[in-house]
Structure formats: structure tokens, C-alpha cells
C-alpha atoms as a PDB file:
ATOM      1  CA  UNK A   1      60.439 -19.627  21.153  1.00  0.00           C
ATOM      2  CA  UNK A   2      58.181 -19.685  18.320  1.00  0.00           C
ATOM      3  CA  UNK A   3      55.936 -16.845  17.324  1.00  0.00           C
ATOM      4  CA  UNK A   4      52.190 -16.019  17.512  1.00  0.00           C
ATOM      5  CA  UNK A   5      50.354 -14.735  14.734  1.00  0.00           C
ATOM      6  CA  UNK A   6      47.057 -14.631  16.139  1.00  0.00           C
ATOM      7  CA  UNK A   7      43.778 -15.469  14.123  1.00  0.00           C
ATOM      8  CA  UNK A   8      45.140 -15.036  10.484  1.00  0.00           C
ATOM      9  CA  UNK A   9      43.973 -18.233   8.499  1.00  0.00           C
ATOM     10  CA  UNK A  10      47.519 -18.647   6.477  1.00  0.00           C
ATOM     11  CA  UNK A  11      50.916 -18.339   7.298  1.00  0.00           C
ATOM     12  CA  UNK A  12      54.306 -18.545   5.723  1.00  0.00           C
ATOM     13  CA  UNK A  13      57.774 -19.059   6.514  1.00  0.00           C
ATOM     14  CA  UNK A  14      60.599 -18.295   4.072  1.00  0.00           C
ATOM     15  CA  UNK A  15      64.280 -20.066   4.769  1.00  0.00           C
ATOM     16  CA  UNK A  16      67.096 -19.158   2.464  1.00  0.00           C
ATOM     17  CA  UNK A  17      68.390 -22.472   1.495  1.00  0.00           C
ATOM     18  CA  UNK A  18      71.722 -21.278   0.300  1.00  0.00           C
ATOM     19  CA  UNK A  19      72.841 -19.686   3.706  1.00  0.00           C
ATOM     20  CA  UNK A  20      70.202 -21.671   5.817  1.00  0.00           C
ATOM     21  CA  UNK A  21      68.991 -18.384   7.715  1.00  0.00           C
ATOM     22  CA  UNK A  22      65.342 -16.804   7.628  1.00  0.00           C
ATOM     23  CA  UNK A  23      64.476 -15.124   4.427  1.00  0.00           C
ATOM     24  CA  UNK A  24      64.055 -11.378   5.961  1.00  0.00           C
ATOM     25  CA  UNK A  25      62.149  -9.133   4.243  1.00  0.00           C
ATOM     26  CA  UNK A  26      60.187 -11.008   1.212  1.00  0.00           C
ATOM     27  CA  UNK A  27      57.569  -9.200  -0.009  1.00  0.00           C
ATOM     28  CA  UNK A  28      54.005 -11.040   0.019  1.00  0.00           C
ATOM     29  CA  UNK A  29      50.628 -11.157  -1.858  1.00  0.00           C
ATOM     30  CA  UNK A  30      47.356 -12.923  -1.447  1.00  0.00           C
ATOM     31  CA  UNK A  31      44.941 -13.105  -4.073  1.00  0.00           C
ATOM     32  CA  UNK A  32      41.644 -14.980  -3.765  1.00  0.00           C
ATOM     33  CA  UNK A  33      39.560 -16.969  -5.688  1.00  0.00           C
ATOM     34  CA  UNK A  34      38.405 -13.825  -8.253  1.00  0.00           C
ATOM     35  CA  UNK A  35      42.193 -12.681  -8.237  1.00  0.00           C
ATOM     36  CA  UNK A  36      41.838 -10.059  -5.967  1.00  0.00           C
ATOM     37  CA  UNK A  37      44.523  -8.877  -3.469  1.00  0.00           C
ATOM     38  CA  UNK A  38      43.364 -10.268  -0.068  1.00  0.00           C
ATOM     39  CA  UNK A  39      46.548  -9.185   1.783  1.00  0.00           C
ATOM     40  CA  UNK A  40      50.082  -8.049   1.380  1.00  0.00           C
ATOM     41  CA  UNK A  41      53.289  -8.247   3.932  1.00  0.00           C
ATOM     42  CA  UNK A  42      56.585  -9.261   4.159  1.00  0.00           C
ATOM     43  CA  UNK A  43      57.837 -11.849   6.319  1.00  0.00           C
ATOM     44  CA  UNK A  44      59.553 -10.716   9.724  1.00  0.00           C
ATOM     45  CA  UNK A  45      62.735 -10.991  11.291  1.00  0.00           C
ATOM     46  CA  UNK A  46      62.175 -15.010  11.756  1.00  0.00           C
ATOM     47  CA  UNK A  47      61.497 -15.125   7.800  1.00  0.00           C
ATOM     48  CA  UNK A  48      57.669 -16.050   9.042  1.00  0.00           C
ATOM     49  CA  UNK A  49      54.486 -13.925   8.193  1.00  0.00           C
ATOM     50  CA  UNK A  50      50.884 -14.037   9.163  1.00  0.00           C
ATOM     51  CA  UNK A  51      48.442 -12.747   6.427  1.00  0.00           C
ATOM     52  CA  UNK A  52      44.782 -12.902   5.380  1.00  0.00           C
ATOM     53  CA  UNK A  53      41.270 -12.665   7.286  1.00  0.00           C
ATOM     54  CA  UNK A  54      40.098 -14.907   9.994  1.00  0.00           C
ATOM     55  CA  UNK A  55      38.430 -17.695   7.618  1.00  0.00           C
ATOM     56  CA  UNK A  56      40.110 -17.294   3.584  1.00  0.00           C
ATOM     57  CA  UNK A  57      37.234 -18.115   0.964  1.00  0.00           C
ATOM     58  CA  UNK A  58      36.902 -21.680  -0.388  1.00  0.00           C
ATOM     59  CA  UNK A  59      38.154 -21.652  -3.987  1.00  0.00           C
ATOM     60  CA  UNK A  60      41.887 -21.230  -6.119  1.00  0.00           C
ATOM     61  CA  UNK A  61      44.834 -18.985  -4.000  1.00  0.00           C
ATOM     62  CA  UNK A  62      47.771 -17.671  -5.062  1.00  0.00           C
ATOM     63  CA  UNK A  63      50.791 -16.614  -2.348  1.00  0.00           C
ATOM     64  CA  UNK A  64      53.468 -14.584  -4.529  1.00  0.00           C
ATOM     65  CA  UNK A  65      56.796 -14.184  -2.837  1.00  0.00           C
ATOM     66  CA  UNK A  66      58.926 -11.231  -4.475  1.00  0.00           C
ATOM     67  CA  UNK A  67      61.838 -12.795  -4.543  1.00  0.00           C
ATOM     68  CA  UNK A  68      64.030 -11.119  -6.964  1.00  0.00           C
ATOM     69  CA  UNK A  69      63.531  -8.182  -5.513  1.00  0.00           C
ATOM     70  CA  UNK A  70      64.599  -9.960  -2.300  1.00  0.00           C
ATOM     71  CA  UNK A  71      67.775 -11.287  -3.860  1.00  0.00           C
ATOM     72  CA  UNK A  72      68.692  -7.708  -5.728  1.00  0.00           C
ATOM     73  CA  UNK A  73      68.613  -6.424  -1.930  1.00  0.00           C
ATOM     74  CA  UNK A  74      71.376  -9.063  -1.118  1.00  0.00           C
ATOM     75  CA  UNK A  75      73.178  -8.259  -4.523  1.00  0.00           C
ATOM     76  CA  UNK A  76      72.951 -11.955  -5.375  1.00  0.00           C
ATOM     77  CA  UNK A  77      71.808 -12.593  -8.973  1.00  0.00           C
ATOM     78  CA  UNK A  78      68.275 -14.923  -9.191  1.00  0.00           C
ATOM     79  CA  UNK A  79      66.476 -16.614 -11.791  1.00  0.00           C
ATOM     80  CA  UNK A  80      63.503 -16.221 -10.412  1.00  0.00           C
ATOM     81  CA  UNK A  81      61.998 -12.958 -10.120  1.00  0.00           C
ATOM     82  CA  UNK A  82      59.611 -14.190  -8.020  1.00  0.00           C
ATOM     83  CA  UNK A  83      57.657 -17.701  -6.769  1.00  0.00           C
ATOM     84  CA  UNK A  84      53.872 -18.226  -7.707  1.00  0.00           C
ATOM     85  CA  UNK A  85      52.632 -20.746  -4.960  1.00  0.00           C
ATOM     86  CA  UNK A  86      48.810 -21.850  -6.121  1.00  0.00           C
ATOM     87  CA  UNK A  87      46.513 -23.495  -3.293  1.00  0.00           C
ATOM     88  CA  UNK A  88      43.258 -24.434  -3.140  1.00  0.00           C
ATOM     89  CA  UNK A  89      41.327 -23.421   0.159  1.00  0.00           C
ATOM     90  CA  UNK A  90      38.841 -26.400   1.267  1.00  0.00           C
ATOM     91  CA  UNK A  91      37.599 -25.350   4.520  1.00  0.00           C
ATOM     92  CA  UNK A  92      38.418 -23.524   7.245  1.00  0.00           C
ATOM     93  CA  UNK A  93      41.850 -25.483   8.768  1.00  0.00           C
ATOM     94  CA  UNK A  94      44.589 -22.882   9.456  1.00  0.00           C
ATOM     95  CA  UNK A  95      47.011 -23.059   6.205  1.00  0.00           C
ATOM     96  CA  UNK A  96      50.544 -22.905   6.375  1.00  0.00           C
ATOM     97  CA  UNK A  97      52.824 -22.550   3.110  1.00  0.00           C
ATOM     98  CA  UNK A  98      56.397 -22.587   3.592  1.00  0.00           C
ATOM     99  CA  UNK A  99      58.976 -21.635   1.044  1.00  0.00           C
ATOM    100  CA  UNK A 100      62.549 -22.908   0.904  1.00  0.00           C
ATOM    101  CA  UNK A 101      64.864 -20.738  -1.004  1.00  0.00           C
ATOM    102  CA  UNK A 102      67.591 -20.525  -3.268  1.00  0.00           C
ATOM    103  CA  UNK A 103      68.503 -18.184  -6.091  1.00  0.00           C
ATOM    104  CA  UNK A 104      67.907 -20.886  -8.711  1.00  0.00           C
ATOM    105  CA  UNK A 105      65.278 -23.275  -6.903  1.00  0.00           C
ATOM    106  CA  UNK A 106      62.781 -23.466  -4.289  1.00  0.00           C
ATOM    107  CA  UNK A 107      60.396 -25.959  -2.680  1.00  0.00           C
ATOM    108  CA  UNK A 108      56.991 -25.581  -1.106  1.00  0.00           C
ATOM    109  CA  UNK A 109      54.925 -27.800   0.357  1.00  0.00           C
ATOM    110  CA  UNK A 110      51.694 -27.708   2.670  1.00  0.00           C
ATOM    111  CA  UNK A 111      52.626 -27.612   6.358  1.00  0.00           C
ATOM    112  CA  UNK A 112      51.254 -27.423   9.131  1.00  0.00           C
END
């Protein structure tokens, strides 16, 4: 069964690559075009989260994961204290930015 998130305009889903299970737990921030925080959260016990208003402003993003904090939880050692994904919002389309994880690599691309 796949969850419902209701009207937020971007969503996430965070796998951990190295034991292929949902990332539980990551810590999230939206900042808009001016750099302001336009939402915080952590993904859920599917490794999916829901954040932002109904419609996100057109311009620059950036969705931070806090992933060394994530891996410091697990005790596993990271190199990446935490993954800087930068989008560009051209309308109003429902976004979705996934993250596949590792403690030394990740992926992202635009989904749907």
C-alpha cells in the first residue's frame, strides 16, 4: 500500500542503499528561492516525507537531508555529513526528489 501525503507540493523518499531498507528518521529542510526555511521533517517509517505548502514558489530550492546525523544514530561512520539536493521549481507539477543512500555515495534524481 503506498502512502498519502495529501496536498504538499514536494515529496521525498530516502532508501538506504547499503541495507536496501527505508532510510527512517532523516532529518529534512526546505529553503526557497531567498534561502528561507519553507519546511522541516523527517521522513517516516516508509523512509518517505511530505513537506512544503500547497503550490512551492517558482525560483532555486534546496532539500537538505541530515544524513550524518542519520548515520551517527546507526553508529556507521559517513562521509557525508549531509546531502544538498538543488532544484529549480517551474510551475506548479507536484515534485518528487528521491534520495538513494549510502555512507559514501548517494543518487538523486527527479521522480515522479
Amino acid at each position: 500500500m503506498r502512502a498519502t501525503f495529501g496536498v504538499a507540493h514536494l515529496t521525498t523518499h530516502v532508501l538506504d542503499a547499503t541495507t536496501g531498507t527505508p532510510a527512517v528518521g532523516v532529518g529534512l529542510t526546505l529553503r526557497g528561492p531567498a534561502g528561507d526555511v519553507v519546511a522541516t521533517g523527517a521522513t517516516d517509517a516508509d523512509g518517505r516525507a511530505a513537506l512544503g505548502p500547497d503550490v512551492l514558489a517558482r525560483g532555486d530550492h534546496e532539500l537538505r537531508f541530515a544524513t550524518g546525523a542519520w548515520f551517527a544514530d546507526a553508529g556507521v561512520p559517513t562521509f557525508h555529513p549531509s546531502v544538498t539536493v538543488a532544484f529549480t521549481v517551474a510551475g506548479t507539477d507536484h515534485l518528487h526528489v528521491p534520495l538513494l543512500l549510502s555512507p559514501f555515495a548517494y543518487s538523486t534524481y527527479r521522480g515522479s
